[in-house]
Amino acid sequence: MPSSVLLALLIGAVVLALVPALIRRYDSAVRRAHEDRTSVSRVLTRRRARFVPIYDTSHGSLFTDAVDDGQNDDDVETEEEPPQPAPSAERAAPALRRRWILLALLASAASCGALAMVMRQPLLWIGVGAALCGAVLVLRQARALARARAHLRVTKRAERAARKRRAQLFLATLSTHTRIDPYQAEALVEWLMLVPQERTEPDEYVTEVFAAANREAVCVNGRWVVQRCARPQLVHSQDDVEADQWGYVPEPFAPELERGDDGTYYRRAVGE
């Protein structure tokens, strides 16, 4: 038997032997299913605690002690893991493309080996060279894609850090003349760190901080943005009145202080 035929048979056998391992290595779905099958972890169900009365002879009273006897498990609602979200089309597309590229390379190598068994030896080397060129192109494309993704991650991280610095600066400026609760500060920073498209309606903590700063969150075309509050704002104490006199209220909403019947100060926008 010619050496080219033996070499082709050897290449075909190696490729067929490596196909399952390569698919498990580069296909995330197959790898996850394989890990689930080979995993030794088990999900433990929660059992109901049965309360058995125990008499205390020293005090003459009745106490209860929780005893786990493993009975009446059907009456207890066990906590199940939340359903995992399905991968989006953007995340599934690169994995599917890599899978098809890998299968195409393996099919080309196997076809080259099969043709080499029928024809002459030069065709084998031509096929091997074409397969190597294709592998080099695929690796270069994968490397460029990895660099682009790394640059995108760095950019997003830098934008998130910049939004966090702006939120902390806004919070520090507001804290100079307004008392802010730690929960309010944490909620405000977390809300401002999100991009306008990802923001949701702010909770009461964030709303109170915005009200103290004469601002409000408004949804414009699905984007939550912060703008100056045009409505009259309540001033709760004389300290706030003095702070307003020192110019803490932004223009053009310079306040005209009015005292109500109950002794509470109000500030209204100029021109009302």
CSV table of C-alpha atoms in Angstrom, one decimal:
chain,number,residue,atom,x,y,z
A,1,MET,CA,0.0,0.0,0.0
A,2,PRO,CA,1.4,3.4,-0.9
A,3,SER,CA,2.6,5.7,1.8
A,4,SER,CA,0.2,8.4,0.7
A,5,VAL,CA,-2.8,6.1,1.4
A,6,LEU,CA,-1.4,5.2,4.8
A,7,LEU,CA,-0.9,8.9,5.6
A,8,ALA,CA,-4.4,9.7,4.5
A,9,LEU,CA,-5.9,6.9,6.6
A,10,LEU,CA,-3.9,8.1,9.6
A,11,ILE,CA,-5.1,11.7,9.1
A,12,GLY,CA,-8.7,10.6,8.8
A,13,ALA,CA,-8.5,8.5,11.9
A,14,VAL,CA,-7.0,11.3,13.9
A,15,VAL,CA,-9.6,13.8,12.7
A,16,LEU,CA,-12.4,11.5,13.5
A,17,ALA,CA,-11.0,10.8,16.9
A,18,LEU,CA,-10.6,14.4,17.7
A,19,VAL,CA,-14.0,15.6,16.5
A,20,PRO,CA,-15.9,14.9,19.8
A,21,ALA,CA,-13.2,16.5,22.0
A,22,LEU,CA,-13.0,19.5,19.7
A,23,ILE,CA,-16.8,20.0,19.7
A,24,ARG,CA,-16.9,19.7,23.5
A,25,ARG,CA,-14.1,22.2,23.7
A,26,TYR,CA,-15.4,24.9,21.4
A,27,ASP,CA,-19.2,24.4,21.6
A,28,SER,CA,-20.6,26.0,24.8
A,29,ALA,CA,-23.9,24.2,24.7
A,30,VAL,CA,-22.3,20.7,24.3
A,31,ARG,CA,-19.7,21.5,26.9
A,32,ARG,CA,-22.4,22.6,29.4
A,33,ALA,CA,-24.5,19.5,28.7
A,34,HIS,CA,-21.4,17.3,29.2
A,35,GLU,CA,-20.5,19.0,32.5
A,36,ASP,CA,-24.1,18.5,33.7
A,37,ARG,CA,-23.9,14.8,32.9
A,38,THR,CA,-20.6,14.3,34.6
A,39,SER,CA,-21.3,16.5,37.6
A,40,VAL,CA,-21.6,14.8,41.0
A,41,SER,CA,-23.5,17.7,42.6
A,42,ARG,CA,-27.1,17.1,43.7
A,43,VAL,CA,-29.9,19.5,44.5
A,44,LEU,CA,-31.0,19.1,48.2
A,45,THR,CA,-34.6,19.5,49.0
A,46,ARG,CA,-35.7,21.5,52.0
A,47,ARG,CA,-37.5,19.5,54.7
A,48,ARG,CA,-40.2,20.8,56.9
A,49,ALA,CA,-39.4,21.3,60.6
A,50,ARG,CA,-41.8,19.6,62.9
A,51,PHE,CA,-42.4,21.3,66.3
A,52,VAL,CA,-42.5,18.9,69.2
A,53,PRO,CA,-43.7,20.2,72.5
A,54,ILE,CA,-41.2,19.8,75.3
A,55,TYR,CA,-42.1,20.4,79.0
A,56,ASP,CA,-39.7,22.3,81.2
A,57,THR,CA,-40.2,21.0,84.7
A,58,SER,CA,-38.1,23.7,86.3
A,59,HIS,CA,-40.4,26.6,85.1
A,60,GLY,CA,-43.6,24.6,84.5
A,61,SER,CA,-44.1,26.1,81.0
A,62,LEU,CA,-44.4,24.7,77.6
A,63,PHE,CA,-41.6,25.2,75.0
A,64,THR,CA,-41.3,24.1,71.4
A,65,ASP,CA,-38.3,22.7,69.7
A,66,ALA,CA,-37.8,22.3,66.0
A,67,VAL,CA,-37.1,18.7,65.1
A,68,ASP,CA,-36.2,17.7,61.5
A,69,ASP,CA,-37.7,14.3,61.0
A,70,GLY,CA,-38.0,14.4,57.2
A,71,GLN,CA,-41.8,13.8,57.2
A,72,ASN,CA,-44.5,15.7,55.3
A,73,ASP,CA,-42.1,16.8,52.6
A,74,ASP,CA,-45.0,17.1,50.2
A,75,ASP,CA,-46.6,19.9,52.2
A,76,VAL,CA,-43.6,22.2,51.9
A,77,GLU,CA,-42.9,24.3,48.9
A,78,THR,CA,-39.2,23.9,48.0
A,79,GLU,CA,-37.3,26.8,46.6
A,80,GLU,CA,-36.4,26.2,43.0
A,81,GLU,CA,-33.6,27.9,41.1
A,82,PRO,CA,-34.9,30.8,39.0
A,83,PRO,CA,-35.0,30.0,35.3
A,84,GLN,CA,-31.9,30.9,33.4
A,85,PRO,CA,-32.5,33.4,30.7
A,86,ALA,CA,-32.1,32.1,27.2
A,87,PRO,CA,-29.0,33.4,25.4
A,88,SER,CA,-29.7,36.2,23.0
A,89,ALA,CA,-29.1,36.0,19.3
A,90,GLU,CA,-26.1,38.2,19.6
A,91,ARG,CA,-24.4,35.9,22.1
A,92,ALA,CA,-25.4,32.7,20.2
A,93,ALA,CA,-24.2,33.9,16.8
A,94,PRO,CA,-20.4,33.8,17.4
A,95,ALA,CA,-20.6,30.3,19.0
A,96,LEU,CA,-22.7,29.0,16.1
A,97,ARG,CA,-20.3,30.6,13.5
A,98,ARG,CA,-17.3,29.0,15.2
A,99,ARG,CA,-19.0,25.7,15.3
A,100,TRP,CA,-19.7,25.8,11.5
A,101,ILE,CA,-16.2,26.9,10.8
A,102,LEU,CA,-14.7,24.1,12.8
A,103,LEU,CA,-17.0,21.5,11.1
A,104,ALA,CA,-16.0,22.9,7.7
A,105,LEU,CA,-12.3,22.6,8.4
A,106,LEU,CA,-12.7,19.1,9.7
A,107,ALA,CA,-14.8,18.2,6.6
A,108,SER,CA,-12.2,19.7,4.3
A,109,ALA,CA,-9.4,17.7,6.0
A,110,ALA,CA,-11.4,14.5,5.8
A,111,SER,CA,-12.3,15.1,2.2
A,112,CYS,CA,-8.6,15.7,1.4
A,113,GLY,CA,-7.7,12.5,3.0
A,114,ALA,CA,-10.4,10.6,1.1
A,115,LEU,CA,-9.3,12.1,-2.2
A,116,ALA,CA,-5.7,11.3,-1.5
A,117,MET,CA,-6.6,7.6,-1.1
A,118,VAL,CA,-7.9,7.6,-4.7
A,119,MET,CA,-5.6,10.0,-6.4
A,120,ARG,CA,-1.9,10.9,-6.2
A,121,GLN,CA,0.1,12.2,-3.3
A,122,PRO,CA,0.4,15.9,-4.5
A,123,LEU,CA,-3.3,16.4,-3.9
A,124,LEU,CA,-2.9,15.5,-0.3
A,125,TRP,CA,-0.3,18.2,0.3
A,126,ILE,CA,-2.4,20.8,-1.7
A,127,GLY,CA,-5.4,20.0,0.6
A,128,VAL,CA,-3.3,20.2,3.7
A,129,GLY,CA,-1.9,23.6,2.6
A,130,ALA,CA,-5.4,24.9,1.9
A,131,ALA,CA,-6.6,23.7,5.3
A,132,LEU,CA,-3.6,25.3,7.0
A,133,CYS,CA,-4.3,28.6,5.2
A,134,GLY,CA,-7.9,28.5,6.2
A,135,ALA,CA,-6.9,27.8,9.8
A,136,VAL,CA,-4.6,30.7,9.8
A,137,LEU,CA,-7.3,33.0,8.5
A,138,VAL,CA,-9.8,31.8,11.1
A,139,LEU,CA,-7.3,32.3,13.9
A,140,ARG,CA,-6.5,35.8,12.7
A,141,GLN,CA,-10.2,36.7,12.5
A,142,ALA,CA,-10.8,35.2,16.0
A,143,ARG,CA,-7.9,37.2,17.4
A,144,ALA,CA,-9.2,40.4,15.8
A,145,LEU,CA,-12.6,39.7,17.3
A,146,ALA,CA,-11.1,39.0,20.7
A,147,ARG,CA,-9.2,42.3,20.6
A,148,ALA,CA,-12.4,44.2,19.6
A,149,ARG,CA,-14.3,42.6,22.4
A,150,ALA,CA,-11.5,43.4,24.9
A,151,HIS,CA,-11.5,47.1,23.7
A,152,LEU,CA,-15.3,47.2,24.1
A,153,ARG,CA,-15.0,45.9,27.6
A,154,VAL,CA,-12.4,48.4,28.5
A,155,THR,CA,-14.5,51.2,27.0
A,156,LYS,CA,-17.6,50.2,28.9
A,157,ARG,CA,-15.6,49.9,32.2
A,158,ALA,CA,-14.2,53.4,31.6
A,159,GLU,CA,-17.6,54.8,30.9
A,160,ARG,CA,-19.0,53.1,34.0
A,161,ALA,CA,-16.2,54.5,36.1
A,162,ALA,CA,-16.8,58.0,34.7
A,163,ARG,CA,-20.5,57.8,35.5
A,164,LYS,CA,-19.6,56.6,39.0
A,165,ARG,CA,-17.3,59.6,39.5
A,166,ARG,CA,-20.0,62.0,38.3
A,167,ALA,CA,-22.5,60.5,40.6
A,168,GLN,CA,-20.2,60.7,43.6
A,169,LEU,CA,-19.3,64.3,42.7
A,170,PHE,CA,-23.0,65.2,42.5
A,171,LEU,CA,-23.6,63.4,45.8
A,172,ALA,CA,-20.7,65.2,47.5
A,173,THR,CA,-21.9,68.6,46.2
A,174,LEU,CA,-25.4,67.9,47.5
A,175,SER,CA,-24.2,66.6,50.9
A,176,THR,CA,-22.7,70.0,51.7
A,177,HIS,CA,-26.1,71.5,52.4
A,178,THR,CA,-28.5,68.5,52.6
A,179,ARG,CA,-28.5,65.6,55.0
A,180,ILE,CA,-28.5,62.4,53.0
A,181,ASP,CA,-29.1,58.9,54.4
A,182,PRO,CA,-26.6,56.2,53.5
A,183,TYR,CA,-29.3,54.2,51.8
A,184,GLN,CA,-30.3,57.2,49.8
A,185,ALA,CA,-26.6,57.8,48.8
A,186,GLU,CA,-26.1,54.1,47.7
A,187,ALA,CA,-29.4,54.0,45.7
A,188,LEU,CA,-28.5,57.3,44.0
A,189,VAL,CA,-25.1,56.2,43.0
A,190,GLU,CA,-26.3,52.9,41.7
A,191,TRP,CA,-29.1,54.6,39.7
A,192,LEU,CA,-26.8,57.2,38.1
A,193,MET,CA,-24.2,54.7,37.2
A,194,LEU,CA,-26.7,53.1,34.7
A,195,VAL,CA,-26.9,54.3,31.2
A,196,PRO,CA,-30.2,56.2,30.4
A,197,GLN,CA,-31.5,53.3,28.3
A,198,GLU,CA,-31.0,50.8,31.2
A,199,ARG,CA,-32.5,53.0,33.9
A,200,THR,CA,-35.9,52.3,35.4
A,201,GLU,CA,-38.2,54.4,37.5
A,202,PRO,CA,-36.3,55.6,40.5
A,203,ASP,CA,-37.4,54.5,44.0
A,204,GLU,CA,-38.3,56.7,46.8
A,205,TYR,CA,-34.8,57.1,48.1
A,206,VAL,CA,-33.5,58.5,44.8
A,207,THR,CA,-36.7,60.7,44.4
A,208,GLU,CA,-36.2,62.3,47.8
A,209,VAL,CA,-32.6,63.1,47.0
A,210,PHE,CA,-33.6,64.7,43.6
A,211,ALA,CA,-36.3,66.6,45.4
A,212,ALA,CA,-33.8,68.0,47.8
A,213,ALA,CA,-31.6,69.1,44.9
A,214,ASN,CA,-34.5,70.7,43.1
A,215,ARG,CA,-34.3,68.1,40.3
A,216,GLU,CA,-36.5,65.3,39.0
A,217,ALA,CA,-36.2,62.1,36.9
A,218,VAL,CA,-38.2,62.2,33.7
A,219,CYS,CA,-38.7,59.5,31.1
A,220,VAL,CA,-38.1,60.8,27.6
A,221,ASN,CA,-38.5,58.4,24.7
A,222,GLY,CA,-37.7,55.4,27.0
A,223,ARG,CA,-34.6,57.2,28.5
A,224,TRP,CA,-34.7,58.3,32.2
A,225,VAL,CA,-32.9,61.6,32.4
A,226,VAL,CA,-32.4,64.1,35.3
A,227,GLN,CA,-33.5,67.7,34.8
A,228,ARG,CA,-34.2,70.8,36.9
A,229,CYS,CA,-37.5,70.7,38.7
A,230,ALA,CA,-39.9,73.4,37.5
A,231,ARG,CA,-42.5,72.8,40.2
A,232,PRO,CA,-42.7,74.6,43.5
A,233,GLN,CA,-40.5,72.9,46.1
A,234,LEU,CA,-41.1,72.7,49.9
A,235,VAL,CA,-38.5,74.1,52.2
A,236,HIS,CA,-38.7,72.2,55.5
A,237,SER,CA,-36.6,74.4,57.9
A,238,GLN,CA,-35.0,77.7,58.4
A,239,ASP,CA,-31.7,76.2,57.6
A,240,ASP,CA,-32.9,75.4,54.1
A,241,VAL,CA,-34.1,79.0,53.8
A,242,GLU,CA,-30.7,80.3,54.7
A,243,ALA,CA,-29.1,77.9,52.3
A,244,ASP,CA,-31.4,79.1,49.5
A,245,GLN,CA,-30.5,82.7,50.4
A,246,TRP,CA,-26.8,81.8,49.8
A,247,GLY,CA,-27.6,80.6,46.3
A,248,TYR,CA,-27.9,76.9,46.5
A,249,VAL,CA,-31.0,76.9,44.3
A,250,PRO,CA,-29.9,76.8,40.6
A,251,GLU,CA,-30.9,79.5,38.2
A,252,PRO,CA,-33.3,80.4,36.7
A,253,PHE,CA,-35.3,79.1,39.6
A,254,ALA,CA,-34.2,81.7,42.1
A,255,PRO,CA,-36.6,81.4,45.0
A,256,GLU,CA,-39.1,83.8,46.4
A,257,LEU,CA,-39.6,82.7,49.9
A,258,GLU,CA,-43.1,82.7,51.3
A,259,ARG,CA,-44.3,81.7,54.7
A,260,GLY,CA,-47.5,79.7,54.9
A,261,ASP,CA,-50.2,79.7,57.6
A,262,ASP,CA,-48.6,76.7,59.3
A,263,GLY,CA,-45.2,78.4,59.5
A,264,THR,CA,-43.7,76.4,56.6
A,265,TYR,CA,-41.6,78.1,54.0
A,266,TYR,CA,-42.2,77.6,50.3
A,267,ARG,CA,-40.1,78.6,47.4
A,268,ARG,CA,-41.5,79.2,43.9
A,269,ALA,CA,-39.9,79.9,40.6
A,270,VAL,CA,-39.5,83.5,39.5
A,271,GLY,CA,-42.4,84.7,37.3
A,272,GLU,CA,-45.2,82.7,39.0
